[in-house]
PDB file of C-alpha atoms in Angstrom:
ATOM      1  CA  ILE A   1     165.118 191.202 141.861  1.00 70.00           C
ATOM      2  CA  VAL A   2     168.478 192.338 143.295  1.00 74.00           C
ATOM      3  CA  PHE A   3     166.672 193.927 146.235  1.00 73.00           C
ATOM      4  CA  GLN A   4     164.684 190.705 146.849  1.00 74.00           C
ATOM      5  CA  LYS A   5     167.873 188.602 146.863  1.00 77.00           C
ATOM      6  CA  GLN A   6     169.563 191.038 149.226  1.00 77.00           C
ATOM      7  CA  HIS A   7     166.511 191.064 151.520  1.00 72.00           C
ATOM      8  CA  PHE A   8     166.408 187.250 151.510  1.00 75.00           C
ATOM      9  CA  THR A   9     170.142 187.027 152.343  1.00 77.00           C
ATOM     10  CA  GLN A  10     169.849 189.562 155.177  1.00 78.00           C
ATOM     11  CA  ASN A  11     166.785 187.775 156.540  1.00 78.00           C
ATOM     12  CA  LYS A  12     168.673 184.462 156.616  1.00 79.00           C
ATOM     13  CA  LYS A  13     171.613 186.111 158.440  1.00 81.00           C
ATOM     14  CA  MET A  14     169.259 187.672 160.990  1.00 81.00           C
ATOM     15  CA  ILE A  15     167.594 184.311 161.589  1.00 81.00           C
ATOM     16  CA  ARG A  16     170.982 182.592 162.015  1.00 82.00           C
ATOM     17  CA  ARG A  17     172.065 185.204 164.609  1.00 83.00           C
ATOM     18  CA  SER A  18     168.769 184.900 166.485  1.00 83.00           C
ATOM     19  CA  LEU A  19     168.981 181.101 166.534  1.00 83.00           C
ATOM     20  CA  LYS A  20     172.468 181.276 168.063  1.00 85.00           C
ATOM     21  CA  LYS A  21     171.049 183.597 170.715  1.00 85.00           C
ATOM     22  CA  SER A  22     168.291 181.075 171.521  1.00 85.00           C
ATOM     23  CA  LEU A  23     171.004 178.578 172.531  1.00 86.00           C
ATOM     24  CA  ARG A  24     172.509 180.633 175.358  1.00 87.00           C
ATOM     25  CA  THR A  25     171.436 182.632 178.362  1.00 88.00           C
ATOM     26  CA  SER A  26     169.957 185.914 177.168  1.00 89.00           C
ATOM     27  CA  LYS A  27     167.121 188.239 178.138  1.00 90.00           C
ATOM     28  CA  ARG A  28     164.615 185.640 176.835  1.00 91.00           C
ATOM     29  CA  HIS A  29     166.287 182.332 177.681  1.00 93.00           C
ATOM     30  CA  ILE A  30     168.242 180.687 180.447  1.00 93.00           C
ATOM     31  CA  LYS A  31     170.701 177.863 179.880  1.00 94.00           C
ATOM     32  CA  ILE A  32     170.820 175.219 182.614  1.00 91.00           C
ATOM     33  CA  LYS A  33     173.724 172.833 182.959  1.00 90.00           C
ATOM     34  CA  LYS A  34     173.451 170.261 185.746  1.00 85.00           C
ATOM     35  CA  THR A  35     175.258 166.957 186.083  1.00 85.00           C
ATOM     36  CA  GLY A  36     173.587 164.693 183.546  1.00 90.00           C
ATOM     37  CA  TYR A  37     171.427 167.453 182.036  1.00 92.00           C
ATOM     38  CA  LEU A  38     171.679 170.336 179.612  1.00 93.00           C
ATOM     39  CA  GLY A  39     168.714 172.531 178.826  1.00 93.00           C
ATOM     40  CA  ILE A  40     167.431 175.870 177.686  1.00 95.00           C
ATOM     41  CA  PHE A  41     164.248 177.384 179.090  1.00 95.00           C
ATOM     42  CA  GLU A  42     162.266 180.447 178.118  1.00 94.00           C
ATOM     43  CA  LYS A  43     162.422 182.751 181.147  1.00 93.00           C
ATOM     44  CA  LYS A  44     158.684 183.530 181.014  1.00 92.00           C
ATOM     45  CA  PHE A  45     157.915 179.799 181.076  1.00 93.00           C
ATOM     46  CA  ILE A  46     159.818 179.215 184.329  1.00 90.00           C
ATOM     47  CA  ALA A  47     159.062 182.588 185.945  1.00 87.00           C
ATOM     48  CA  GLY A  48     158.797 182.140 189.691  1.00 84.00           C
ATOM     49  CA  ARG A  49     159.746 178.459 189.547  1.00 87.00           C
ATOM     50  CA  GLU A  50     163.009 176.609 189.769  1.00 85.00           C
ATOM     51  CA  PRO A  51     163.923 174.863 186.473  1.00 86.00           C
ATOM     52  CA  LEU A  52     165.373 171.961 188.453  1.00 84.00           C
ATOM     53  CA  ASP A  53     161.852 171.264 189.789  1.00 84.00           C
ATOM     54  CA  LEU A  54     160.789 170.461 186.239  1.00 88.00           C
ATOM     55  CA  ILE A  55     164.005 168.653 185.321  1.00 90.00           C
ATOM     56  CA  ASP A  56     163.913 166.324 188.338  1.00 87.00           C
ATOM     57  CA  LYS A  57     160.192 165.476 187.937  1.00 91.00           C
ATOM     58  CA  ILE A  58     159.712 165.606 184.173  1.00 93.00           C
ATOM     59  CA  ASP A  59     159.039 161.894 183.652  1.00 93.00           C
ATOM     60  CA  SER A  60     156.573 161.648 186.560  1.00 94.00           C
ATOM     61  CA  LEU A  61     154.820 164.820 185.352  1.00 94.00           C
ATOM     62  CA  MET A  62     154.472 163.257 181.910  1.00 95.00           C
ATOM     63  CA  ASP A  63     153.076 160.040 183.388  1.00 95.00           C
ATOM     64  CA  SER A  64     150.461 161.970 185.376  1.00 95.00           C
ATOM     65  CA  GLY A  65     149.446 164.144 182.406  1.00 94.00           C
ATOM     66  CA  GLU A  66     147.221 163.400 179.426  1.00 95.00           C
ATOM     67  CA  ILE A  67     149.224 160.862 177.417  1.00 95.00           C
ATOM     68  CA  LEU A  68     148.962 161.666 173.715  1.00 94.00           C
ATOM     69  CA  LYS A  69     151.439 159.064 172.437  1.00 94.00           C
ATOM     70  CA  LYS A  70     153.453 156.328 174.096  1.00 93.00           C
ATOM     71  CA  GLY A  71     155.752 154.604 171.658  1.00 89.00           C
ATOM     72  CA  ASN A  72     159.252 153.175 171.470  1.00 88.00           C
ATOM     73  CA  THR A  73     160.686 156.221 169.722  1.00 89.00           C
ATOM     74  CA  SER A  74     158.855 158.972 171.568  1.00 93.00           C
ATOM     75  CA  TYR A  75     156.471 159.654 174.408  1.00 95.00           C
ATOM     76  CA  VAL A  76     154.158 162.691 174.288  1.00 96.00           C
ATOM     77  CA  SER A  77     152.124 164.073 177.164  1.00 96.00           C
ATOM     78  CA  ARG A  78     150.059 167.194 177.805  1.00 96.00           C
ATOM     79  CA  ILE A  79     150.434 168.729 181.269  1.00 95.00           C
ATOM     80  CA  LYS A  80     149.816 171.915 183.196  1.00 94.00           C
ATOM     81  CA  TRP A  81     152.985 173.433 184.610  1.00 91.00           C
ATOM     82  CA  ASN A  82     153.492 176.861 186.138  1.00 88.00           C
ATOM     83  CA  GLY A  83     150.019 177.906 184.992  1.00 88.00           C
ATOM     84  CA  LYS A  84     150.648 176.942 181.381  1.00 92.00           C
ATOM     85  CA  ASP A  85     149.112 174.214 179.235  1.00 95.00           C
ATOM     86  CA  VAL A  86     152.101 172.502 177.601  1.00 96.00           C
ATOM     87  CA  VAL A  87     153.056 169.457 175.584  1.00 97.00           C
ATOM     88  CA  ILE A  88     156.225 167.558 176.429  1.00 97.00           C
ATOM     89  CA  LYS A  89     157.732 165.185 173.913  1.00 97.00           C
ATOM     90  CA  ARG A  90     160.445 162.818 175.086  1.00 96.00           C
ATOM     91  CA  TYR A  91     162.687 161.204 172.508  1.00 95.00           C
ATOM     92  CA  ASN A  92     163.618 157.827 173.949  1.00 89.00           C
ATOM     93  CA  HIS A  93     166.910 155.987 174.021  1.00 83.00           C
ATOM     94  CA  LYS A  94     166.740 152.898 171.807  1.00 84.00           C
ATOM     95  CA  ASP A  95     170.210 151.416 171.983  1.00 82.00           C
ATOM     96  CA  LEU A  96     173.830 152.512 172.352  1.00 82.00           C
ATOM     97  CA  PHE A  97     174.373 153.052 168.603  1.00 83.00           C
ATOM     98  CA  HIS A  98     171.221 155.192 168.418  1.00 83.00           C
ATOM     99  CA  SER A  99     172.361 157.294 171.377  1.00 85.00           C
ATOM    100  CA  LEU A 100     175.884 157.679 169.971  1.00 82.00           C
ATOM    101  CA  ARG A 101     174.489 158.868 166.642  1.00 85.00           C
ATOM    102  CA  HIS A 102     172.335 161.513 168.339  1.00 85.00           C
ATOM    103  CA  THR A 103     175.194 162.539 170.644  1.00 83.00           C
ATOM    104  CA  ILE A 104     177.287 163.313 167.558  1.00 86.00           C
ATOM    105  CA  LYS A 105     174.628 164.969 165.382  1.00 87.00           C
ATOM    106  CA  ARG A 106     172.728 166.658 168.264  1.00 89.00           C
ATOM    107  CA  SER A 107     169.450 165.629 169.818  1.00 91.00           C
ATOM    108  CA  ARG A 108     166.117 165.721 168.049  1.00 92.00           C
ATOM    109  CA  ALA A 109     164.798 168.057 170.756  1.00 94.00           C
ATOM    110  CA  TYR A 110     167.659 170.481 170.008  1.00 94.00           C
ATOM    111  CA  ARG A 111     166.794 170.464 166.310  1.00 93.00           C
ATOM    112  CA  VAL A 112     163.048 170.913 167.027  1.00 94.00           C
ATOM    113  CA  TRP A 113     163.896 173.844 169.345  1.00 95.00           C
ATOM    114  CA  LEU A 114     165.808 175.559 166.526  1.00 94.00           C
ATOM    115  CA  HIS A 115     163.189 174.769 163.859  1.00 92.00           C
ATOM    116  CA  GLY A 116     160.399 176.071 166.099  1.00 94.00           C
ATOM    117  CA  HIS A 117     162.202 179.379 166.581  1.00 94.00           C
ATOM    118  CA  ARG A 118     163.010 179.578 162.849  1.00 91.00           C
ATOM    119  CA  LEU A 119     159.343 179.061 161.902  1.00 91.00           C
ATOM    120  CA  ILE A 120     158.222 181.750 164.336  1.00 92.00           C
ATOM    121  CA  MET A 121     160.777 184.220 162.940  1.00 89.00           C
ATOM    122  CA  LEU A 122     159.458 183.507 159.445  1.00 88.00           C
ATOM    123  CA  GLY A 123     155.913 184.246 160.566  1.00 88.00           C
ATOM    124  CA  ILE A 124     154.806 180.627 160.204  1.00 89.00           C
ATOM    125  CA  ALA A 125     152.303 179.618 162.888  1.00 88.00           C
ATOM    126  CA  THR A 126     153.706 176.873 165.096  1.00 91.00           C
ATOM    127  CA  PRO A 127     153.449 175.952 168.774  1.00 94.00           C
ATOM    128  CA  LYS A 128     155.944 178.100 170.658  1.00 95.00           C
ATOM    129  CA  PRO A 129     158.973 176.173 171.953  1.00 96.00           C
ATOM    130  CA  LEU A 130     159.282 176.826 175.699  1.00 96.00           C
ATOM    131  CA  ALA A 131     162.210 174.571 176.626  1.00 95.00           C
ATOM    132  CA  TYR A 132     164.401 171.751 175.525  1.00 94.00           C
ATOM    133  CA  LEU A 133     166.309 169.379 177.742  1.00 96.00           C
ATOM    134  CA  GLU A 134     168.911 166.709 177.122  1.00 94.00           C
ATOM    135  CA  SER A 135     169.639 163.884 179.551  1.00 93.00           C
ATOM    136  CA  TYR A 136     173.114 162.324 179.494  1.00 92.00           C
ATOM    137  CA  ARG A 137     174.698 159.195 180.911  1.00 90.00           C
ATOM    138  CA  GLY A 138     178.314 160.206 181.064  1.00 90.00           C
ATOM    139  CA  PRO A 139     179.112 161.784 177.690  1.00 90.00           C
ATOM    140  CA  ILE A 140     176.331 159.894 175.862  1.00 91.00           C
ATOM    141  CA  LEU A 141     172.985 161.531 175.082  1.00 91.00           C
ATOM    142  CA  TRP A 142     170.340 159.265 176.572  1.00 91.00           C
ATOM    143  CA  LYS A 143     166.999 161.073 176.223  1.00 93.00           C
ATOM    144  CA  SER A 144     165.888 164.496 175.079  1.00 95.00           C
ATOM    145  CA  TYR A 145     162.744 166.528 175.694  1.00 97.00           C
ATOM    146  CA  ILE A 146     161.056 169.376 173.859  1.00 97.00           C
ATOM    147  CA  ILE A 147     158.397 171.420 175.637  1.00 97.00           C
ATOM    148  CA  THR A 148     156.001 173.528 173.590  1.00 97.00           C
ATOM    149  CA  GLU A 149     152.827 175.419 174.289  1.00 96.00           C
ATOM    150  CA  TYR A 150     149.649 173.432 173.724  1.00 95.00           C
ATOM    151  CA  VAL A 151     147.643 174.719 170.782  1.00 93.00           C
ATOM    152  CA  ASN A 152     144.133 173.433 170.250  1.00 89.00           C
ATOM    153  CA  GLY A 153     143.221 173.160 166.620  1.00 85.00           C
ATOM    154  CA  LEU A 154     141.679 171.246 163.783  1.00 82.00           C
ATOM    155  CA  GLN A 155     143.672 168.951 161.536  1.00 85.00           C
ATOM    156  CA  LEU A 156     143.732 169.897 157.875  1.00 85.00           C
ATOM    157  CA  CYS A 157     142.012 166.684 156.764  1.00 87.00           C
ATOM    158  CA  ASP A 158     139.186 167.286 159.277  1.00 88.00           C
ATOM    159  CA  PHE A 159     138.785 170.848 157.981  1.00 86.00           C
ATOM    160  CA  PHE A 160     138.331 169.584 154.419  1.00 87.00           C
ATOM    161  CA  ARG A 161     135.815 166.923 155.541  1.00 88.00           C
ATOM    162  CA  ASP A 162     133.720 169.492 157.407  1.00 87.00           C
ATOM    163  CA  LYS A 163     130.438 169.983 155.497  1.00 87.00           C
ATOM    164  CA  LYS A 164     129.891 173.387 157.168  1.00 88.00           C
ATOM    165  CA  VAL A 165     132.936 174.898 155.441  1.00 85.00           C
ATOM    166  CA  SER A 166     132.174 176.406 152.023  1.00 88.00           C
ATOM    167  CA  ASN A 167     134.110 175.465 148.907  1.00 88.00           C
ATOM    168  CA  GLU A 168     135.413 179.053 148.768  1.00 90.00           C
ATOM    169  CA  GLY A 169     136.740 178.695 152.314  1.00 88.00           C
ATOM    170  CA  LYS A 170     138.450 175.448 151.387  1.00 88.00           C
ATOM    171  CA  ALA A 171     139.936 177.039 148.250  1.00 91.00           C
ATOM    172  CA  ARG A 172     141.298 179.966 150.312  1.00 91.00           C
ATOM    173  CA  LEU A 173     142.914 177.520 152.698  1.00 88.00           C
ATOM    174  CA  VAL A 174     144.489 175.584 149.829  1.00 90.00           C
ATOM    175  CA  GLY A 175     146.018 178.871 148.621  1.00 92.00           C
ATOM    176  CA  SER A 176     147.313 179.624 152.121  1.00 90.00           C
ATOM    177  CA  VAL A 177     148.833 176.160 152.464  1.00 89.00           C
ATOM    178  CA  GLU A 178     150.481 176.521 149.058  1.00 91.00           C
ATOM    179  CA  LYS A 179     152.062 179.868 150.092  1.00 90.00           C
ATOM    180  CA  LEU A 180     153.156 178.325 153.375  1.00 88.00           C
ATOM    181  CA  LEU A 181     154.868 175.404 151.627  1.00 90.00           C
ATOM    182  CA  GLN A 182     156.573 177.771 149.165  1.00 88.00           C
ATOM    183  CA  LYS A 183     157.909 179.882 152.052  1.00 84.00           C
ATOM    184  CA  MET A 184     159.129 176.793 153.890  1.00 85.00           C
ATOM    185  CA  GLY A 185     160.821 175.554 150.719  1.00 86.00           C
ATOM    186  CA  LYS A 186     162.438 178.928 150.125  1.00 80.00           C
ATOM    187  CA  TYR A 187     164.001 178.957 153.600  1.00 77.00           C
ATOM    188  CA  LYS A 188     164.633 175.204 153.617  1.00 77.00           C
TER     189      LYS A 188
END
């Protein structure tokens, strides 16, 4: 039990250090700061391209892609960029109070970027975060974007409705989901 607690504590420290690294320029990531924008990109994602090409055209690229959701709070689109199939989610500005709140507590895209990296480090399958971008008007956060790889898959409810899947297969999946939720709870 002492060894397990020590392992858990060391694992959390390692994750914290790695998350800090994902927020700066390193061998895997590049931090871009341009007037009105702040972003972090995975170097492999932008290899051979200029990040500003994506930054300057991100909204038009989203409009020309496959629109998955277009709401007041967020706008989600699937596009091809630099040879990769990606999903871009834009968190929209609602009003000044909303933007002030997210300026103070950090953008939703920033938090999704960190959570995505945390899940990957814990061995929990999740779409890989490729970039996050924040758009500012003066000092106020106006919009933020998270870019992840596109992963084709089946929703859990559709899996359970599928008549071709055996009851044993469904039971195994329930066990896997239970372990997954326990692990997520353990690491908060």
